[in-house]
PDB file of C-alpha atoms and ligand atoms in Angstrom:
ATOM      1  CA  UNK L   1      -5.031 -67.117 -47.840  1.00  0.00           C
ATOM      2  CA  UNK L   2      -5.544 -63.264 -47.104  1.00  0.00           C
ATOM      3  CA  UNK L   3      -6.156 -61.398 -50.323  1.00  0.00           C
ATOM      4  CA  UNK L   4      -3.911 -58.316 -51.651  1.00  0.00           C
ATOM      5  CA  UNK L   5      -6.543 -55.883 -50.728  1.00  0.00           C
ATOM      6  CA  UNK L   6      -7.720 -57.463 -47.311  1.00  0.00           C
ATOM      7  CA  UNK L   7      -4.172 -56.709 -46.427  1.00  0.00           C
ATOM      8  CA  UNK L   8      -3.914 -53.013 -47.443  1.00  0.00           C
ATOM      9  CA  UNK L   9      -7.612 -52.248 -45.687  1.00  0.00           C
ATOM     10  CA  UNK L  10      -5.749 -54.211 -42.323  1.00  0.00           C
ATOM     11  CA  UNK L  11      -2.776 -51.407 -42.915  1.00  0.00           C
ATOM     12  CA  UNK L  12      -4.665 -48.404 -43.235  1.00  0.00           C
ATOM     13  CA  UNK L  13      -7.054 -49.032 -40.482  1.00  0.00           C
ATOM     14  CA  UNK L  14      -3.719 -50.120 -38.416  1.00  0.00           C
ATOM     15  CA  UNK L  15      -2.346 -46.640 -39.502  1.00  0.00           C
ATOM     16  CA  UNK L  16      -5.349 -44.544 -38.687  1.00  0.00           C
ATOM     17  CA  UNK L  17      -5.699 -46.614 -35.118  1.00  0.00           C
ATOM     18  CA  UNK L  18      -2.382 -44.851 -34.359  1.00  0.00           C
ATOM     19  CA  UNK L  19      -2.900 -41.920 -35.829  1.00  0.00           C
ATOM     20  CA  UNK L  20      -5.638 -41.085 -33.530  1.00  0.00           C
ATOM     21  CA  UNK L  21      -4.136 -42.942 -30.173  1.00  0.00           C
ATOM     22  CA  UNK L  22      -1.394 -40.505 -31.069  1.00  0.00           C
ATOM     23  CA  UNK L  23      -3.249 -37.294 -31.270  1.00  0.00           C
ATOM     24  CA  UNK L  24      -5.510 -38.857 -27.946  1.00  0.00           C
ATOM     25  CA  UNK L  25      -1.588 -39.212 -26.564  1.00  0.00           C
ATOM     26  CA  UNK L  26      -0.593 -35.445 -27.340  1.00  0.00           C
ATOM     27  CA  UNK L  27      -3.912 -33.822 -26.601  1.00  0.00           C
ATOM     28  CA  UNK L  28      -3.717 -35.151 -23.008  1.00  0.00           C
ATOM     29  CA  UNK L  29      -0.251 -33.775 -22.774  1.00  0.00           C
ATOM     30  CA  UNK L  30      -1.163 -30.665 -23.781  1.00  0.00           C
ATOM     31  CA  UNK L  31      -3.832 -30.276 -21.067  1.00  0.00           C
ATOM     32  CA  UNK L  32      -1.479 -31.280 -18.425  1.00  0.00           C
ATOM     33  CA  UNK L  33       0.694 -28.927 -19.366  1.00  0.00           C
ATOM     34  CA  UNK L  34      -2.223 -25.979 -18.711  1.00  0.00           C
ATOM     35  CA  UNK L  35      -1.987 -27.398 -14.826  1.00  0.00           C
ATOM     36  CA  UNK L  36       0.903 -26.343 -13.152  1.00  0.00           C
ATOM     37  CA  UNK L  37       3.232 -28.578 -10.669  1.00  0.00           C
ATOM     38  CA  UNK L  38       3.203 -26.311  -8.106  1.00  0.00           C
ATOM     39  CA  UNK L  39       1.228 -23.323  -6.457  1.00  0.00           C
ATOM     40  CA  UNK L  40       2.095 -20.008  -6.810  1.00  0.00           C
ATOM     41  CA  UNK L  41      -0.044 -19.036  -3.929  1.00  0.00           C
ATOM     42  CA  UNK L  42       1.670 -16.809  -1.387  1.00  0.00           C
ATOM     43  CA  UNK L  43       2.379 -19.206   1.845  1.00  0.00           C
ATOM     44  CA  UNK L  44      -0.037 -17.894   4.919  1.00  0.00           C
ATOM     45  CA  UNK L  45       2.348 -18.410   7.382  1.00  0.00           C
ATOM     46  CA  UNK L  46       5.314 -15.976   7.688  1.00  0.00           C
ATOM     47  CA  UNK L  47       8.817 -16.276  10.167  1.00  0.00           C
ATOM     48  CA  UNK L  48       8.524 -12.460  11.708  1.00  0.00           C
ATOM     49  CA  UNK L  49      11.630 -12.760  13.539  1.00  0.00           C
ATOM     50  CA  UNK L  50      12.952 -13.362  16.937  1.00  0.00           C
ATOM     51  CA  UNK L  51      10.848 -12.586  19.979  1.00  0.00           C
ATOM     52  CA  UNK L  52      14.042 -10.389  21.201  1.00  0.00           C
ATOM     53  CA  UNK L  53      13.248  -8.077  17.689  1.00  0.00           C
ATOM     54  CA  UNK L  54      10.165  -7.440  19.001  1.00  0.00           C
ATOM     55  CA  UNK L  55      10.038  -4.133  21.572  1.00  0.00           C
ATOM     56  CA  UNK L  56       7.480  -3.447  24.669  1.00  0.00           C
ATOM     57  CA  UNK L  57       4.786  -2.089  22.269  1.00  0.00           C
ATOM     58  CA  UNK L  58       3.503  -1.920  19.298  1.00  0.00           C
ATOM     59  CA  UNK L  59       5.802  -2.777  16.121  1.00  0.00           C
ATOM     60  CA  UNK L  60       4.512  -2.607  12.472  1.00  0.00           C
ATOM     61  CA  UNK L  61       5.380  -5.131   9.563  1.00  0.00           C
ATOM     62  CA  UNK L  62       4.832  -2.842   6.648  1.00  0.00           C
ATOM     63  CA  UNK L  63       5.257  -6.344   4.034  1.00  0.00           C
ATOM     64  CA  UNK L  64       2.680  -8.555   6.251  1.00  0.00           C
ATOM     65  CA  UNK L  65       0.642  -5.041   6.968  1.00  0.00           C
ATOM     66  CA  UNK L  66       0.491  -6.056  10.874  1.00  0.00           C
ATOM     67  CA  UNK L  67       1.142  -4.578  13.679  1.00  0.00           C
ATOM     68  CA  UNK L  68       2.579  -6.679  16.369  1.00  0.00           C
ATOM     69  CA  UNK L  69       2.332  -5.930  20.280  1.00  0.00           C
ATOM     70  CA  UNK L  70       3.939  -6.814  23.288  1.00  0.00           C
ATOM     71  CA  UNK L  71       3.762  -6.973  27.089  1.00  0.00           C
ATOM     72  CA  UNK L  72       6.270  -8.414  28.410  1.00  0.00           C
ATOM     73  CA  UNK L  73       6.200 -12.240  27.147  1.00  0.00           C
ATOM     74  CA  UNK L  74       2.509 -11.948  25.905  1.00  0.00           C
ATOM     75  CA  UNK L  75       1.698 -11.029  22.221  1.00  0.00           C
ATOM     76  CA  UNK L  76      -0.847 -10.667  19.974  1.00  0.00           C
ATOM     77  CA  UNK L  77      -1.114  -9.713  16.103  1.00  0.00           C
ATOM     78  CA  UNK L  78      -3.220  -6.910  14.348  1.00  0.00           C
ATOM     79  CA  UNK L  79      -4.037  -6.575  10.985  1.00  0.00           C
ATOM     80  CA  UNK L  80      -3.654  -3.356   9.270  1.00  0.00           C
ATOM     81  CA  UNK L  81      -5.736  -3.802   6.414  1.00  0.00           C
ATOM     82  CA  UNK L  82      -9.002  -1.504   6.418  1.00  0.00           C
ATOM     83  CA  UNK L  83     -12.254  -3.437   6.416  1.00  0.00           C
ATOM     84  CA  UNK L  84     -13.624  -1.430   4.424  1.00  0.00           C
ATOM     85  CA  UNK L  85     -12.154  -1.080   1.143  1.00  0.00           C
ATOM     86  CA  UNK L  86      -8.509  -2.373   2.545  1.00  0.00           C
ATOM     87  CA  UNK L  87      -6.352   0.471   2.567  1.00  0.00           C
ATOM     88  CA  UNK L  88      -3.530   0.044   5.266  1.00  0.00           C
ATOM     89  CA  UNK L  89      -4.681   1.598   8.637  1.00  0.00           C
ATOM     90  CA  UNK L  90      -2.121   3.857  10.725  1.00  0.00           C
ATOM     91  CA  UNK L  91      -1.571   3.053  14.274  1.00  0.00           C
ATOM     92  CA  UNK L  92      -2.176   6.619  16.400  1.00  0.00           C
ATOM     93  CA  UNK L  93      -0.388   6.406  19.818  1.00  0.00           C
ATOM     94  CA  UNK L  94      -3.586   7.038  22.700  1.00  0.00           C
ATOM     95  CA  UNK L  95      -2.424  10.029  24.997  1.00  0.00           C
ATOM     96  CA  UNK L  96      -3.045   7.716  28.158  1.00  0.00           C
ATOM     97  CA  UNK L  97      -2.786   4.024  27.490  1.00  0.00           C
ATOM     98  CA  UNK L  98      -5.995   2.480  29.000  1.00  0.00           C
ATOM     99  CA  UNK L  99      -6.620  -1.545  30.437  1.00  0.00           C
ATOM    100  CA  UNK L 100      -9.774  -2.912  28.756  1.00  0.00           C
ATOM    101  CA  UNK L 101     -11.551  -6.104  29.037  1.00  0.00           C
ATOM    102  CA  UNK L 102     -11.631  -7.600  25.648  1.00  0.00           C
ATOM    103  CA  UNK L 103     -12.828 -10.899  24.917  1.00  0.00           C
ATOM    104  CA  UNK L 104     -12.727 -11.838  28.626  1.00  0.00           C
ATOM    105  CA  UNK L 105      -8.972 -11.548  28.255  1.00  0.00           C
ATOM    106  CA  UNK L 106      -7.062  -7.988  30.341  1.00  0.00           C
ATOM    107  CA  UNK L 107      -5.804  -6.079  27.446  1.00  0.00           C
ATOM    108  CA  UNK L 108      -3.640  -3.067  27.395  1.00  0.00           C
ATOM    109  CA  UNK L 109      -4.739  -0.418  24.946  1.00  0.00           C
ATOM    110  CA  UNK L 110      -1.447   1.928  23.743  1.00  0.00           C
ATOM    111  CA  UNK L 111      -3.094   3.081  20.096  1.00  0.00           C
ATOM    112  CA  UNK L 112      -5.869   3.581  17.860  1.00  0.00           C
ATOM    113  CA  UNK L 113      -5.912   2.564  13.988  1.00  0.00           C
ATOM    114  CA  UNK L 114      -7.351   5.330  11.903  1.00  0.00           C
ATOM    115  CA  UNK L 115      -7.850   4.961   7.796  1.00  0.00           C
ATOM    116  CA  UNK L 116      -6.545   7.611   5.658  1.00  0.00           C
ATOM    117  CA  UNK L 117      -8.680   6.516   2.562  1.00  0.00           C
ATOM    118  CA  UNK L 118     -12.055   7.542   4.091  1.00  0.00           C
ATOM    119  CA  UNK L 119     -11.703   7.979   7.300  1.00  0.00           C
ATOM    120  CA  UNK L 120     -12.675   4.583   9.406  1.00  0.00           C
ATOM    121  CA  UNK L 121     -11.527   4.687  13.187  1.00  0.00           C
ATOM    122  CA  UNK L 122     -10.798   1.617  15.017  1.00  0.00           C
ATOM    123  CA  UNK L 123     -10.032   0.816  18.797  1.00  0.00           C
ATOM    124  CA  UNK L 124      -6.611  -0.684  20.124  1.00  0.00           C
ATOM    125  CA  UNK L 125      -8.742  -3.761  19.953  1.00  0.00           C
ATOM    126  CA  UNK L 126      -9.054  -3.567  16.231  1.00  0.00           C
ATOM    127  CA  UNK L 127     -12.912  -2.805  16.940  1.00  0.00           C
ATOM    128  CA  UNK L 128     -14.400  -0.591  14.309  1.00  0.00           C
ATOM    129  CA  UNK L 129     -16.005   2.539  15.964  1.00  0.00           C
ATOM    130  CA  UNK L 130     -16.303   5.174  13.342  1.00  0.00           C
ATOM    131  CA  UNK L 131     -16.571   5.623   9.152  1.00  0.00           C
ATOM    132  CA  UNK L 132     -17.037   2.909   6.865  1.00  0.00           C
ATOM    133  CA  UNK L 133     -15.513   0.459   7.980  1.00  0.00           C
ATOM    134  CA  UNK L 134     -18.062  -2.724   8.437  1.00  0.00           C
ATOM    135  CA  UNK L 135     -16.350  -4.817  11.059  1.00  0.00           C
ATOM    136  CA  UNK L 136     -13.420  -5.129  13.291  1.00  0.00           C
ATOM    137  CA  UNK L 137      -9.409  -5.563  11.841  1.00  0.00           C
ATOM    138  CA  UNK L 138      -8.521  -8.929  12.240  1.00  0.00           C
ATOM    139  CA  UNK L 139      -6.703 -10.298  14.588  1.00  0.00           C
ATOM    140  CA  UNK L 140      -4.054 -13.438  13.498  1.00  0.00           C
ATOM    141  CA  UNK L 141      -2.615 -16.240  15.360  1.00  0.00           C
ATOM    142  CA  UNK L 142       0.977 -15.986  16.077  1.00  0.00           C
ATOM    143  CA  UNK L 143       3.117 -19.043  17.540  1.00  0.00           C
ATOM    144  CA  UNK L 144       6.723 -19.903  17.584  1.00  0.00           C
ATOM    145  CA  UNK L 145       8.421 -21.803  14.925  1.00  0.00           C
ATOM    146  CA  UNK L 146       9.854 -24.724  16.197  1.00  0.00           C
ATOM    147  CA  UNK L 147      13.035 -25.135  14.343  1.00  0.00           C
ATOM    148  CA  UNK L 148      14.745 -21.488  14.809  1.00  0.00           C
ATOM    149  CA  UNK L 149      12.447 -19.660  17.743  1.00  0.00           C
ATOM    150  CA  UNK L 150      11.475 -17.248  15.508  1.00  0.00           C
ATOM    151  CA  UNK L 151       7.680 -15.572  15.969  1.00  0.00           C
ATOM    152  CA  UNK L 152       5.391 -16.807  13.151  1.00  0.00           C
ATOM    153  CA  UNK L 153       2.133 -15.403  11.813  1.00  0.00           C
ATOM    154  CA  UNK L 154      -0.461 -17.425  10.112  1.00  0.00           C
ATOM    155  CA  UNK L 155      -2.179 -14.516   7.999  1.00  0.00           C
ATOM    156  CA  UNK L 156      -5.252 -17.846   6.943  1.00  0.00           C
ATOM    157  CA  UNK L 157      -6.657 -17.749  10.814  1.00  0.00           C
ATOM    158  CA  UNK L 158      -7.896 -15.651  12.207  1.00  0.00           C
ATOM    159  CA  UNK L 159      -8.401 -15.758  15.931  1.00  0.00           C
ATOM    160  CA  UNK L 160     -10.485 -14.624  18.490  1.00  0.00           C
ATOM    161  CA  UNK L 161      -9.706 -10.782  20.333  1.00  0.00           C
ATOM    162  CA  UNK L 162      -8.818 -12.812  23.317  1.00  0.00           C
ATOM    163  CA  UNK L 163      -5.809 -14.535  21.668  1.00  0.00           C
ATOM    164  CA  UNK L 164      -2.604 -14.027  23.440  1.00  0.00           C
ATOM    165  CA  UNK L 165       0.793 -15.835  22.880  1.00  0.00           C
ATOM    166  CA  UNK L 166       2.488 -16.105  25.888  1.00  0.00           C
ATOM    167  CA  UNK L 167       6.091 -16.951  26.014  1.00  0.00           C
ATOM    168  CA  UNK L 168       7.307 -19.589  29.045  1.00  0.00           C
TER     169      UNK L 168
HETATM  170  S1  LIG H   1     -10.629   1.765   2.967  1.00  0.00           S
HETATM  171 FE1  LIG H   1     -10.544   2.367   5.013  1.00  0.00          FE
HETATM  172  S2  LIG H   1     -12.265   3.638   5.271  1.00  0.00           S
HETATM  173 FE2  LIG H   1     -12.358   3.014   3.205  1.00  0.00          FE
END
């Protein structure tokens, strides 16, 4: 036969037992809560628009900070972020566009970048040549979305100066 008191030391043992699987219960709530469900993390890859949007030339995407060129159905993507400090570059228009070999790969040089912060100069290439600036802007990979056409940039790879993206 259990005794009076055997059964009120089962009961408050069974009490605190819950008590602290409880607390165990909440605490690891809590700490989940401190992870979020999703990431906030800008996506890399950005929709630029249709190929047609895009003139013979240079055009520059102020919210990607890229500049964006085009020969005929070939392109290729510039970054305009200074290597040095990363102030946004400006694109200077070259007096007499010149044909380089870059990367193995014809390419037609139209501008220079130049960087207003301190005063880093950089070839149509992206190559830095003068200033600050430690290496060359970067060049990303562009390729065409698949569902609407549209010209996308992946702003996590970076490619090679002899990237092109030529359009059938
Ligand atoms: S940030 Fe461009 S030269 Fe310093």
């Amino acid at each position: 036969m259990t005794k009076p008191h055997d059964r009120r030391d089962f009961l408050m043992k069974l009490g605190i037992g819950a008590g602290v699987a409880g607390l165990a219960a909440q605490a690891g709530a809590s700490l989940r809560s401190l992870v979020p469900n999703v990431s906030y993390d800008a996506p890399t890859t950005v929709k630029l628009g249709t190929p047609a949007e895009f003139p013979d030339g240079l055009k520059f995407l102020p919210d990607q900070r890229l500049f964006v060129f085009r020969e005929g159905n070939t392109f290729h993507a510039i970054s305009a972020a200074c290597t040095h400090l990363g102030c946004t570059v400006r694109a200077e228009a070259l007096p007499r566009p010149e044909t380089r070999t870059v990367g193995g790969q014809t390419l037609r040089l139209t501008h220079r970048f130049l960087c207003p912060c301190h005063g880093s100069k950089y070839g149509g290439d992206g190559a830095n040549v003068a200033g600050p600036a430690p290496r060359p802007l970067a060049w990303y990979e562009l390729s065409i979305s698949a569902d609407d056409g549209q010209l996308v940039v992946d702003l996590a790879r970076e490619v090679d100066r002899d990237f092109r993206l030529t359009l059938a």
